[in-house]
Short mmCIF file of C-alpha atoms and ligand atoms in Angstrom, two decimals:
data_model
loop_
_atom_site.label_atom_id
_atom_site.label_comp_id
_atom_site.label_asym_id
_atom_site.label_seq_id
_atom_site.Cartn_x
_atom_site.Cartn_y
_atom_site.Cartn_z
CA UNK A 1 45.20 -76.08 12.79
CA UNK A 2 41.39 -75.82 13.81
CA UNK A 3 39.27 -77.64 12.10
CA UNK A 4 36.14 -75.97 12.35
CA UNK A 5 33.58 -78.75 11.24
CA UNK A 6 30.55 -76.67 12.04
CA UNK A 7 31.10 -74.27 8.93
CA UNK A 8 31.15 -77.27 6.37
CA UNK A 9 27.73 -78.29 7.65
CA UNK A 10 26.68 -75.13 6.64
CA UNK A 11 28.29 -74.78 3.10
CA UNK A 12 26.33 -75.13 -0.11
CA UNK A 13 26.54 -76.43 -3.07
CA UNK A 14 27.57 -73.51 -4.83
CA UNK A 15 30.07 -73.58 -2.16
CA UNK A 16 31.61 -76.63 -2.98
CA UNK A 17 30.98 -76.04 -6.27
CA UNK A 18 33.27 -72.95 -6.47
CA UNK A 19 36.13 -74.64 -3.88
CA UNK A 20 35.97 -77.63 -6.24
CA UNK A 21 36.56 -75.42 -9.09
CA UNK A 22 39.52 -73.43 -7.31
CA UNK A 23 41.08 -77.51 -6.78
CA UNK A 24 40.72 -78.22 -10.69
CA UNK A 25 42.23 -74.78 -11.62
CA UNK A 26 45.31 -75.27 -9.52
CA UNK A 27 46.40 -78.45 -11.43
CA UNK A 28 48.04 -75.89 -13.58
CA UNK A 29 48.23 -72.58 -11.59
CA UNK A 30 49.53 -71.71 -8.14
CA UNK A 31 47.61 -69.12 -7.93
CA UNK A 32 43.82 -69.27 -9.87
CA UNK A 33 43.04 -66.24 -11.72
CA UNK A 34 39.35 -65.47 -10.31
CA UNK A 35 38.33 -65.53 -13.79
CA UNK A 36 39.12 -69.30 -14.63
CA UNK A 37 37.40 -70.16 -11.10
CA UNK A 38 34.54 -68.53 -12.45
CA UNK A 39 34.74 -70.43 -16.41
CA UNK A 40 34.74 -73.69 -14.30
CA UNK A 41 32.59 -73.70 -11.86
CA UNK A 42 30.26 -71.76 -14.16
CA UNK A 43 28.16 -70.38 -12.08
CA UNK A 44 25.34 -67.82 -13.38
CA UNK A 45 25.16 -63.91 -13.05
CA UNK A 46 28.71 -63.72 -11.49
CA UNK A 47 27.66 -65.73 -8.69
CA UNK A 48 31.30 -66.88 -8.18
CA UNK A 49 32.70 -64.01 -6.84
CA UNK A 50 30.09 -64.00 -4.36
CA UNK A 51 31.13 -67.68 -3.48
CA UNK A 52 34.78 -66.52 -3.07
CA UNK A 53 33.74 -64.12 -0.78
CA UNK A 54 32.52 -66.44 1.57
CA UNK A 55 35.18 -68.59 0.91
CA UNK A 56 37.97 -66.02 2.29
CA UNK A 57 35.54 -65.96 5.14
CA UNK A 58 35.95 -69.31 6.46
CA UNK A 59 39.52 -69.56 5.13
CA UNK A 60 38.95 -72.31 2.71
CA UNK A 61 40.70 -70.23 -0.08
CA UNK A 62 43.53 -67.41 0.10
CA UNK A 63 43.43 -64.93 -1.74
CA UNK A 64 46.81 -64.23 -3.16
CA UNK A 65 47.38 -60.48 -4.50
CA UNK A 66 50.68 -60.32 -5.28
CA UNK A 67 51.00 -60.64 -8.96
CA UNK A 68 51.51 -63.89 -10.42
CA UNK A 69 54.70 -64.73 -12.12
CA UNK A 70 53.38 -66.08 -15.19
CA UNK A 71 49.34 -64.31 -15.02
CA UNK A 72 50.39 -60.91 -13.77
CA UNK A 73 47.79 -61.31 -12.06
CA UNK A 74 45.92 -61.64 -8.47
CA UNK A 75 44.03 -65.08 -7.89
CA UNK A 76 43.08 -67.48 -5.60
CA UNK A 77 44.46 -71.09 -3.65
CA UNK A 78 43.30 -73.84 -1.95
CA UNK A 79 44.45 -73.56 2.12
CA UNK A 80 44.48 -76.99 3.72
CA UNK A 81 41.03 -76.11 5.92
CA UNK A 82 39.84 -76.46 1.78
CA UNK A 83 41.48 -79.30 1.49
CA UNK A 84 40.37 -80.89 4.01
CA UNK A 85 36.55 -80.18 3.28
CA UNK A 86 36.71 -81.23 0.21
CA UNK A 87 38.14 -84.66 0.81
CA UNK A 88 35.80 -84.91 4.13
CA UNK A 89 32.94 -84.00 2.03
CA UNK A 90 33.96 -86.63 -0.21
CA UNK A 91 34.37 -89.45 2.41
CA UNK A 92 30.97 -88.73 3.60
CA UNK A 93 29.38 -88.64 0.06
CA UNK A 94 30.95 -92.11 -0.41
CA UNK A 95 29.12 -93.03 3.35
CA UNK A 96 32.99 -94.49 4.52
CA UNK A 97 32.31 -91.30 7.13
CA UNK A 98 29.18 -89.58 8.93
CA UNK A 99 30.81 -87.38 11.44
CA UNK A 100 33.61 -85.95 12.69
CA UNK A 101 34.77 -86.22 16.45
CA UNK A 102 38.10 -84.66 18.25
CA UNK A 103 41.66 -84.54 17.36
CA UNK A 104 43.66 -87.11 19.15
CA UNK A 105 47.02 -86.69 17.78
CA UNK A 106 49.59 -84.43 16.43
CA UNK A 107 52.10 -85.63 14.36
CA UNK A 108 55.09 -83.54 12.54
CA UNK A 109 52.91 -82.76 9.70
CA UNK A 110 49.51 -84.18 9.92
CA UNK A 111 46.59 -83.90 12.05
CA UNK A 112 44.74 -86.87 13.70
CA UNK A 113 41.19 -87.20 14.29
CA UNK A 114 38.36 -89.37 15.25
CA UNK A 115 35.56 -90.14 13.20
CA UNK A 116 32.65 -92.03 13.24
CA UNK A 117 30.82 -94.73 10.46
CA UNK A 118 27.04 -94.28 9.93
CA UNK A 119 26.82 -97.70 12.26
CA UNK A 120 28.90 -95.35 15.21
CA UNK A 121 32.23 -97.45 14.63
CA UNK A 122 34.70 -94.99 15.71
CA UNK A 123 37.64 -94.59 13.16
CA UNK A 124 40.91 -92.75 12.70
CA UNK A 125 41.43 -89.80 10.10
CA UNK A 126 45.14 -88.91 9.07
CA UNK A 127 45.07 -85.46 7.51
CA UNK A 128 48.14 -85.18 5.90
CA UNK A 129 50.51 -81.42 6.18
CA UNK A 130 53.31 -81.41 4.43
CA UNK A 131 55.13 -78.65 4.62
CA UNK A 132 53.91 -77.32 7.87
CA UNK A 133 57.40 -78.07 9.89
CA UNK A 134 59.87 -76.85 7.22
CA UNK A 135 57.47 -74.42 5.81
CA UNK A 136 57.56 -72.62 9.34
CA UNK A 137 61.66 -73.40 9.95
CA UNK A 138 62.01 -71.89 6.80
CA UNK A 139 60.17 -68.13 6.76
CA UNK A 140 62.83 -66.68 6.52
CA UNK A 141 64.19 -68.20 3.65
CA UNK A 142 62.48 -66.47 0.14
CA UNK A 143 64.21 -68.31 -2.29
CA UNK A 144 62.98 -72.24 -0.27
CA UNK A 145 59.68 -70.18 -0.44
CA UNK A 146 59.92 -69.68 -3.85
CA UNK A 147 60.48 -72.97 -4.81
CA UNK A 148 57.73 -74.48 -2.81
CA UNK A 149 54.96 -73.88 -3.61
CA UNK A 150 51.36 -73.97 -1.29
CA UNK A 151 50.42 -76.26 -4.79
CA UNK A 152 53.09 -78.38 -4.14
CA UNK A 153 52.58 -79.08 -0.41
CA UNK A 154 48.85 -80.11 -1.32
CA UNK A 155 49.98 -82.03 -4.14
CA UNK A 156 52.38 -83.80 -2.00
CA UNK A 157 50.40 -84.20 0.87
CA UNK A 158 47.94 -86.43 -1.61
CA UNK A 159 50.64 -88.41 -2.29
CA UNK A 160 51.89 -88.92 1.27
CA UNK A 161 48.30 -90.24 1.80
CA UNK A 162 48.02 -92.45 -1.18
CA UNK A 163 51.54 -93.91 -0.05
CA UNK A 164 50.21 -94.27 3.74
CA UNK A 165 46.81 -96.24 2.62
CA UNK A 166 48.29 -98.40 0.21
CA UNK A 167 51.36 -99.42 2.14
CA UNK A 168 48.77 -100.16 5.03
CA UNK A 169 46.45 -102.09 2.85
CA UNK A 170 49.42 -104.43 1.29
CA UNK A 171 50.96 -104.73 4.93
CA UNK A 172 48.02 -105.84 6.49
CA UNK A 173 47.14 -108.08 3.83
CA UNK A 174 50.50 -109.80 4.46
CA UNK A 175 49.65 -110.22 8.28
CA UNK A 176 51.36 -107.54 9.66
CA UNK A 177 50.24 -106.00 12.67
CA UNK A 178 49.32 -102.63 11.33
CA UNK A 179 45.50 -100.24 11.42
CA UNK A 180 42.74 -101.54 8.99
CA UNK A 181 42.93 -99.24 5.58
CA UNK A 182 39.52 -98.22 5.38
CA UNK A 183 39.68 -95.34 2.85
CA UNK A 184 41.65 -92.19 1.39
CA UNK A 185 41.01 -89.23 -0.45
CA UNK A 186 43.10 -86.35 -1.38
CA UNK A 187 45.29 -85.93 1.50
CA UNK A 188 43.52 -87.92 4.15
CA UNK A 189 43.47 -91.46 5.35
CA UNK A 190 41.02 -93.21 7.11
CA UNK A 191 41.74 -96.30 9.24
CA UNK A 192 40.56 -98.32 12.36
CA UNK A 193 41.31 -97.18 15.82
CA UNK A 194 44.14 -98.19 17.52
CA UNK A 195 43.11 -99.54 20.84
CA UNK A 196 46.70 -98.60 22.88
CA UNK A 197 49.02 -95.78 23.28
CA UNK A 198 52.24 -94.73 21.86
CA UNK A 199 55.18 -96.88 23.11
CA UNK A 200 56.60 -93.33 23.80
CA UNK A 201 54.00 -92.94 26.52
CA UNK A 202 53.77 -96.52 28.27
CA UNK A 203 55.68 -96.22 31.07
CA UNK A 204 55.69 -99.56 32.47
CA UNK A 205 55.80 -102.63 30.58
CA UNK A 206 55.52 -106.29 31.59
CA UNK A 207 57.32 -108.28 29.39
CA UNK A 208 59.89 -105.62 28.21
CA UNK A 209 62.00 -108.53 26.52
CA UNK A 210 59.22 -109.64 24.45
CA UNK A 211 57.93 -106.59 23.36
CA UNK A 212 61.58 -105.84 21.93
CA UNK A 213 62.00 -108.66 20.21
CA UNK A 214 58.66 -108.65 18.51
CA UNK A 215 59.41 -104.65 17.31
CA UNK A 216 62.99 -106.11 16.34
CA UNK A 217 61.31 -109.01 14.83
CA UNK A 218 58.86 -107.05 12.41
CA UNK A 219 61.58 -104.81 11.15
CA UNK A 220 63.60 -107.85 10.24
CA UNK A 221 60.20 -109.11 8.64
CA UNK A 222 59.65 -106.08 6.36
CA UNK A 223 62.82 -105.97 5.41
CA UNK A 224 62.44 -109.92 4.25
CA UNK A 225 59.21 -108.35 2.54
CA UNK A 226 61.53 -105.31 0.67
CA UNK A 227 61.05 -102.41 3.10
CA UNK A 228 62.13 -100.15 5.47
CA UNK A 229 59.68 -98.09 7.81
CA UNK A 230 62.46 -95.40 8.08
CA UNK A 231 60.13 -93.92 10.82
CA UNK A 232 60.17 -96.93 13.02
CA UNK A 233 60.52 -95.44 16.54
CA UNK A 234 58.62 -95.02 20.06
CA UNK A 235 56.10 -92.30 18.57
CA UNK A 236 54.79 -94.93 15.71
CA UNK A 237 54.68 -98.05 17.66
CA UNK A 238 51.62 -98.60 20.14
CA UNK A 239 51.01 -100.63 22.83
CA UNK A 240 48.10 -101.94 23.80
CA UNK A 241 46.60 -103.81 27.62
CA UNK A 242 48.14 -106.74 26.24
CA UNK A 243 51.00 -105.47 25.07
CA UNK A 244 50.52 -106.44 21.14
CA UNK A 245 52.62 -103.93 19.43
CA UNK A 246 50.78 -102.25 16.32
CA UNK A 247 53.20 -100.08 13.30
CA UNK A 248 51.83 -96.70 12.18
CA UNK A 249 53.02 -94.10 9.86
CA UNK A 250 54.02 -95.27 6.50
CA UNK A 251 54.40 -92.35 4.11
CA UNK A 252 58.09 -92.22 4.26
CA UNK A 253 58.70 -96.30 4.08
CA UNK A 254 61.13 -97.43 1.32
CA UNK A 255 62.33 -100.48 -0.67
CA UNK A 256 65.37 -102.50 0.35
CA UNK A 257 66.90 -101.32 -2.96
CA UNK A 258 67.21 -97.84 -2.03
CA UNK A 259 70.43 -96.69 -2.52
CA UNK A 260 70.48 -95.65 1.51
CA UNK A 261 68.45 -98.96 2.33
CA UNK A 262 71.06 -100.13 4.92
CA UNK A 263 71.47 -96.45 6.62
CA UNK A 264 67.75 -96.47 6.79
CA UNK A 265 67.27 -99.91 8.01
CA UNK A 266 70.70 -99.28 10.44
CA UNK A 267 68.87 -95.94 11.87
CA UNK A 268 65.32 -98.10 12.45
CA UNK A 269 67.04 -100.99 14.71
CA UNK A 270 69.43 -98.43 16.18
CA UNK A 271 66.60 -95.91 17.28
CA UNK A 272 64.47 -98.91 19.18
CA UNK A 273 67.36 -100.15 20.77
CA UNK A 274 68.35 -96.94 21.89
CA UNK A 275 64.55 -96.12 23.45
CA UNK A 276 64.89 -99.57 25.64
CA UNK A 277 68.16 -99.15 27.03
CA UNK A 278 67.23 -95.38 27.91
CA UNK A 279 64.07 -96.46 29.65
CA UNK A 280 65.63 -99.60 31.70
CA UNK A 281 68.93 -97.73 32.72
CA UNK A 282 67.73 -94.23 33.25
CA UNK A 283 65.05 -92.40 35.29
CA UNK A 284 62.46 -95.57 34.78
CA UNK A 285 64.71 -97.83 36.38
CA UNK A 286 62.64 -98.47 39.21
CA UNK A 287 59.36 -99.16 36.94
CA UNK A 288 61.21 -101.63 34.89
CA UNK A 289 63.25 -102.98 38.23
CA UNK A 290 63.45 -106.63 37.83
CA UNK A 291 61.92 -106.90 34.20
CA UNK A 292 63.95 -104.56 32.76
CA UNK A 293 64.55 -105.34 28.75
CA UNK A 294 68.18 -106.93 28.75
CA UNK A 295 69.08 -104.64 25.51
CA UNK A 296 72.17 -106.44 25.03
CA UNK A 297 71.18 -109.76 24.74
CA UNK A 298 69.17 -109.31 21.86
CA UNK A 299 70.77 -109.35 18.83
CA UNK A 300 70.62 -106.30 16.40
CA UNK A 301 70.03 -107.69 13.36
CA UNK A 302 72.49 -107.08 10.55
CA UNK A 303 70.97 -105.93 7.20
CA UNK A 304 73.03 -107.76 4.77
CA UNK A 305 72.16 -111.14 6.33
CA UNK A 306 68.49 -110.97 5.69
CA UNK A 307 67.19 -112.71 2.82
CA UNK A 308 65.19 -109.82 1.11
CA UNK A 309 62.83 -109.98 -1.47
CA UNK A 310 62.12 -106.95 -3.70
CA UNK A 311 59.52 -106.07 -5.51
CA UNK A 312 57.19 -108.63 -3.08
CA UNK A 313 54.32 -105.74 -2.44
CA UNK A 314 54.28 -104.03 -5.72
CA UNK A 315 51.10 -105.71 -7.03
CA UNK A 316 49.24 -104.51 -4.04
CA UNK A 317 50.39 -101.36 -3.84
CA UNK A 318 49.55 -100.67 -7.36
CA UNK A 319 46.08 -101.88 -7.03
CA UNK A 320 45.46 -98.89 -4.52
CA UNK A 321 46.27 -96.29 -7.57
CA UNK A 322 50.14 -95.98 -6.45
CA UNK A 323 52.58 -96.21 -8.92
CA UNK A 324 56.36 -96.62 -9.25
CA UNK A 325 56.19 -92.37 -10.37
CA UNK A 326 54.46 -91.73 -7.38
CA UNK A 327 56.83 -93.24 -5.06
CA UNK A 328 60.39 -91.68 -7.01
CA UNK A 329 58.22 -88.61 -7.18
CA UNK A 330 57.30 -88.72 -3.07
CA UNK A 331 61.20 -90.22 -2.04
CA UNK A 332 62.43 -86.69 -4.39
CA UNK A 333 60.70 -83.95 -2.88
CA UNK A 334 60.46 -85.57 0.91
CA UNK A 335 64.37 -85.86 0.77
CA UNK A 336 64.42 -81.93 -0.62
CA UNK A 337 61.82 -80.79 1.91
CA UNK A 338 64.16 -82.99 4.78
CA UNK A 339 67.12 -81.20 4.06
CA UNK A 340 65.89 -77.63 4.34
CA UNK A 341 63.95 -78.29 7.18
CA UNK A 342 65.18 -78.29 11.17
CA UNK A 343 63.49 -79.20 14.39
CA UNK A 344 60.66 -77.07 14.97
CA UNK A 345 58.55 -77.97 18.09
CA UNK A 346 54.98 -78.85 17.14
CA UNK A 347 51.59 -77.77 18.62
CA UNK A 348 51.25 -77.84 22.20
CA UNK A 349 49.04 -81.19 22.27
CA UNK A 350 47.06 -80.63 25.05
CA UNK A 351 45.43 -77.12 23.77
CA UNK A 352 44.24 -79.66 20.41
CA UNK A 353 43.12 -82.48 22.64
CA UNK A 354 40.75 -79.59 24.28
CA UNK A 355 39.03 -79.28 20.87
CA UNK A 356 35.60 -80.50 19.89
CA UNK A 357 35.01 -82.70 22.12
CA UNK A 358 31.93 -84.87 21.11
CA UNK A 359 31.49 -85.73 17.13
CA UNK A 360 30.02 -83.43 14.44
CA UNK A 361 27.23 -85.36 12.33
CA UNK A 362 28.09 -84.40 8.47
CA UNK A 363 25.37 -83.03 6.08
CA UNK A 364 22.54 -83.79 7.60
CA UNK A 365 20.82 -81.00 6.10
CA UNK A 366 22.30 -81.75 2.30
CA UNK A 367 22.46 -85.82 2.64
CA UNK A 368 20.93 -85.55 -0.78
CA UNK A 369 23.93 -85.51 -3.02
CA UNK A 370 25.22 -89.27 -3.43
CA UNK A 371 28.52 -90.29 -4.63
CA UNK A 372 27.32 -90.40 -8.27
CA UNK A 373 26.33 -86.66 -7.49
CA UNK A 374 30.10 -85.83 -6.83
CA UNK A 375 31.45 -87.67 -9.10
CA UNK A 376 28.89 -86.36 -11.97
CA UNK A 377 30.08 -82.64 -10.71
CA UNK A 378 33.64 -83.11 -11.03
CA UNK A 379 32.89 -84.58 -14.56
CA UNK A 380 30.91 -81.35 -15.78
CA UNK A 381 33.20 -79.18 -14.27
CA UNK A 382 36.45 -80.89 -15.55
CA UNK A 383 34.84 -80.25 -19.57
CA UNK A 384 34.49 -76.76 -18.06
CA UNK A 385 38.02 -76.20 -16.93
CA UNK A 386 39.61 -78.20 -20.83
CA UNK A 387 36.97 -75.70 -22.24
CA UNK A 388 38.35 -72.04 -20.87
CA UNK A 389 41.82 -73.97 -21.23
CA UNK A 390 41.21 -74.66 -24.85
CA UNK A 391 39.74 -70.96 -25.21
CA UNK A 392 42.51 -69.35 -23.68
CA UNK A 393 45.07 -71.41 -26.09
CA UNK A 394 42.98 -70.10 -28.82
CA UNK A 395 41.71 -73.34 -29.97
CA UNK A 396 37.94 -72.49 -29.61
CA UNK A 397 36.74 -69.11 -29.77
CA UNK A 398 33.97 -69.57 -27.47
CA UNK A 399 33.38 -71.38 -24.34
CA UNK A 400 29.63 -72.19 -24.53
CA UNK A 401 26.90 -71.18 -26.99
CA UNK A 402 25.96 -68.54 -25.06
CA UNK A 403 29.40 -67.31 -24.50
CA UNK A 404 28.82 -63.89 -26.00
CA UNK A 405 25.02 -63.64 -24.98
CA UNK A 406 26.41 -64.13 -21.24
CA UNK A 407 28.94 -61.78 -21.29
CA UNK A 408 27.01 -59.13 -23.50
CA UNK A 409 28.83 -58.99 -26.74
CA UNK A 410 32.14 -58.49 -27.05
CA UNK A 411 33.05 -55.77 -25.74
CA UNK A 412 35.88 -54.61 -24.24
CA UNK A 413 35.92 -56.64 -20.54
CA UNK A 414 35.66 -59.47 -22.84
CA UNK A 415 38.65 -58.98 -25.17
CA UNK A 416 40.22 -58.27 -21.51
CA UNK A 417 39.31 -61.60 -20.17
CA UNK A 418 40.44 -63.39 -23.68
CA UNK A 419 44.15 -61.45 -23.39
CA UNK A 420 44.53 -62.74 -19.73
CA UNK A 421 43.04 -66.24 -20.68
CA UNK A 422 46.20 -66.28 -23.28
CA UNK A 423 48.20 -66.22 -20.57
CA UNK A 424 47.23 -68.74 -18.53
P1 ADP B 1 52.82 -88.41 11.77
O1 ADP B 1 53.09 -88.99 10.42
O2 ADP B 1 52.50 -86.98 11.65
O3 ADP B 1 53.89 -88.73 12.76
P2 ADP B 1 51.23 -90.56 12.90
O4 ADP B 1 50.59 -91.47 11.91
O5 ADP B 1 52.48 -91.07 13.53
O6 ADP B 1 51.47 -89.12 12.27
O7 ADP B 1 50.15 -90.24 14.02
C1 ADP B 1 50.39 -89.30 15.06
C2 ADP B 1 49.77 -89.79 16.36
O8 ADP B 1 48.37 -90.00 16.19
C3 ADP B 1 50.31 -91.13 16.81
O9 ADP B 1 51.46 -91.00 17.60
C4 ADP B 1 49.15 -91.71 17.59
O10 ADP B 1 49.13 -91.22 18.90
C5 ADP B 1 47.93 -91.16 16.88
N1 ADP B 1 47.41 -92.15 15.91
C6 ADP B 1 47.72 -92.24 14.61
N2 ADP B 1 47.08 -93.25 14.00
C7 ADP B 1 46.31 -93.82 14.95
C8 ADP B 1 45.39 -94.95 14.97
N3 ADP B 1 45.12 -95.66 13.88
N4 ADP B 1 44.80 -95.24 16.15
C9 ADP B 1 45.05 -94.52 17.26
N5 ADP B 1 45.89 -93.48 17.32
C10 ADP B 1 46.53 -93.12 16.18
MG1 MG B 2 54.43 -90.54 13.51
#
């Protein structure tokens, strides 16, 4: 997906105002009637729908016009480009990030770019998709569609991020050899750069034996710590000159207590062993030659002879805001979205590396609205949306003191408005 920076530069605060008011309505709706969009963000002389409008125009919202289930009616949702501004907007309000630079990765379902601190320290941001790979294998399939919702993929995405920073936090707090957790927000993680490649892409190595054992070594070690990666292969292991090995990608990592812990674990020593005897007997032969990794004389470790402590991380990882629900809600739905999904080949990587190629200074125009500024917004608007909630269930007749005044009595668009509001 493009990630057209430019046009967030450019947005207003009415802008934001409206998108953030589109985010608060869908904690209840799929689809937002335009009406409540308009109640919350409470903008004057219908000045919302003119918001919308540009909106659609930069795809931050979709309009959705087939009838709603429960409204019978046509509203609007949040796409990811949305999303994305608004946690981007967010992580620059808080001054973690000042602009945004290329993509440099592609993973199943996120996007990777750089970014860049006010003091130029280039950083990593993990936008989170979920449901981009099975939500393409499975077009076809109404009834999967049904079921899963664009609200749910957001939602989920959030908590795929929240997982990802405070797994990396705790880890690297406990010396493990993972990015520095800088920040997260909605669906997106920032953290340091990586200075290395892949271990999918190195295609010599010097110490091959070493390197092995030290992968082998730190799944052994989380284990002894309660986890499993479950993810722990060539594409989220890098390499650097030196060849100090650095984990990535933690969303899907689970506790030794899971009831498929030793599968997991099993799959995770299996699926590195597997990479280095491909690579020393096969077509790198000749690079590895005389250092090639002696696979079999390392040991696979065996999971039930570990010495595993559980619940070892918990205190960290519920200081970063993610609970015990979060992680039986995540481990649920991933496992659901797993099984209905197949391979589906990914972007080609080389048309997203060509993408914005130097980085896009954020806001420099509207640098005026602080933290406090976004956080006092989503407070106002937040009474607005448990207002027209509370109106609609009938348990306040207006929504403001100049509810009628504003809408010119009550007339007959009004008792409209108060019918649909009912059910909402
Ligand atoms: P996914 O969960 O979609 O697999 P990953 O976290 O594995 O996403 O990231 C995808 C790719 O992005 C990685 O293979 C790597 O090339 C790059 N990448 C991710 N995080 C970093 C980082 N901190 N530093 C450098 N490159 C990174
Ligand atoms: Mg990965």
């Amino acid at each position: 997906m493009k990630l057209d920076v430019d046009a967030l530069r450019y947005l207003s605060k009415d802008d934001f105002r409206v998108l953030t008011a589109v985010e608060m309505g869908m904690r209840n709706h799929e689809i937002v009637p335009a009406e409540l969009v308009d109640r919350i963000a409470g903008l004057k002389h219908g000045g919302t729908y003119k918001v919308l409008k540009n909106l659609l125009k930069h795809k931050l919202v979709h309009h959705d016009s087939s009838k709603c289930e429960y409204t019978r009616n046509d509203g609007f949702r949040l796409t990811y480009l949305g999303y994305d501004f608004l946690a981007i907007k967010a992580l620059v309000n808080r001054g973690v990030v000042a602009a945004v630079g290329r993509q440099i990765g592609v993973g199943k379902e996120s996007d990777i770019f750089e970014v860049a601190a006010e003091d130029g320290t280039i950083m990593v941001m993990k936008l989170h998709r979920l449901g981009r790979v099975s939500f393409r294998a499975v077009k076809s399939k109404r009834d999967y569609l049904k079921h899963r919702s664009s609200y749910n993929w957001l939602y989920l995405s959030r908590l795929a991020a929240l997982k990802e920073y405070a797994f990396m936090k705790a880890l690297g707090e406990h010396g493990f050899p993972v990015p520095d957790a800088v920040d997260c927000n909605r669906h997106c993680v920032v953290m340091s750069l990586v200075q290395g490649y892949p271990l999918v892409q190195v295609k010599q190595l010097q110490n091959p034996d070493e390197v092995l054992e030290t992968i082998v070594g730190l799944v052994v070690r989380l284990a002894e710590h309660g986890l499993i990666h479950c993810d722990f292969n060539e594409f989220n292991i890098m390499i650097d000159d030196n060849e100090q090995v650095t984990m990535i990608d933690f969303p899907q990592m689970v506790s030794v207590s899971h009831r498929n812990a030793k599968m997991y674990f099993d799959r995770d020593v299996e699926c590195i062993f597997k990479f280095f005897s491909k690579r020393s007997v096969a077509k790198y032969a000749k690079l590895y030659d005389e250092t090639e990794a002696d696979v079999e004389e390392i040991e696979r470790p065996s999971f039930s002879s570990i010495a595993k402590t559980t619940g070892f991380l918990d205190k960290e990882l519920s200081a970063s805001g993610f609970t015990r629900k979060d992680q039986d809600d995540i481990e649920k739905k991933l496992e659901d979205a797993a099984a209905a999904s197949c391979n589906v080949s990914i972007q080609n990587e080389d048309e997203i590396l060509q993408s914005g190629e130097k980085l896009v200074y954020m806001f420099q125009e509207n640098s005026d609205e602080a933290d406090d500024g976004d956080a006092e917004l989503m407070k106002r608007l937040n009474k607005q949306r448990r207002r027209a909630i509370a109106a609609s269930q009938g348990t306040r007749k207006a929504l403001s003191r100049n509810f009628y005044k504003d809408k010119g009595g009550k007339s007959a668009h009004n008792s409209k408005i108060q019918r649909q509001s009912c059910n909402w």
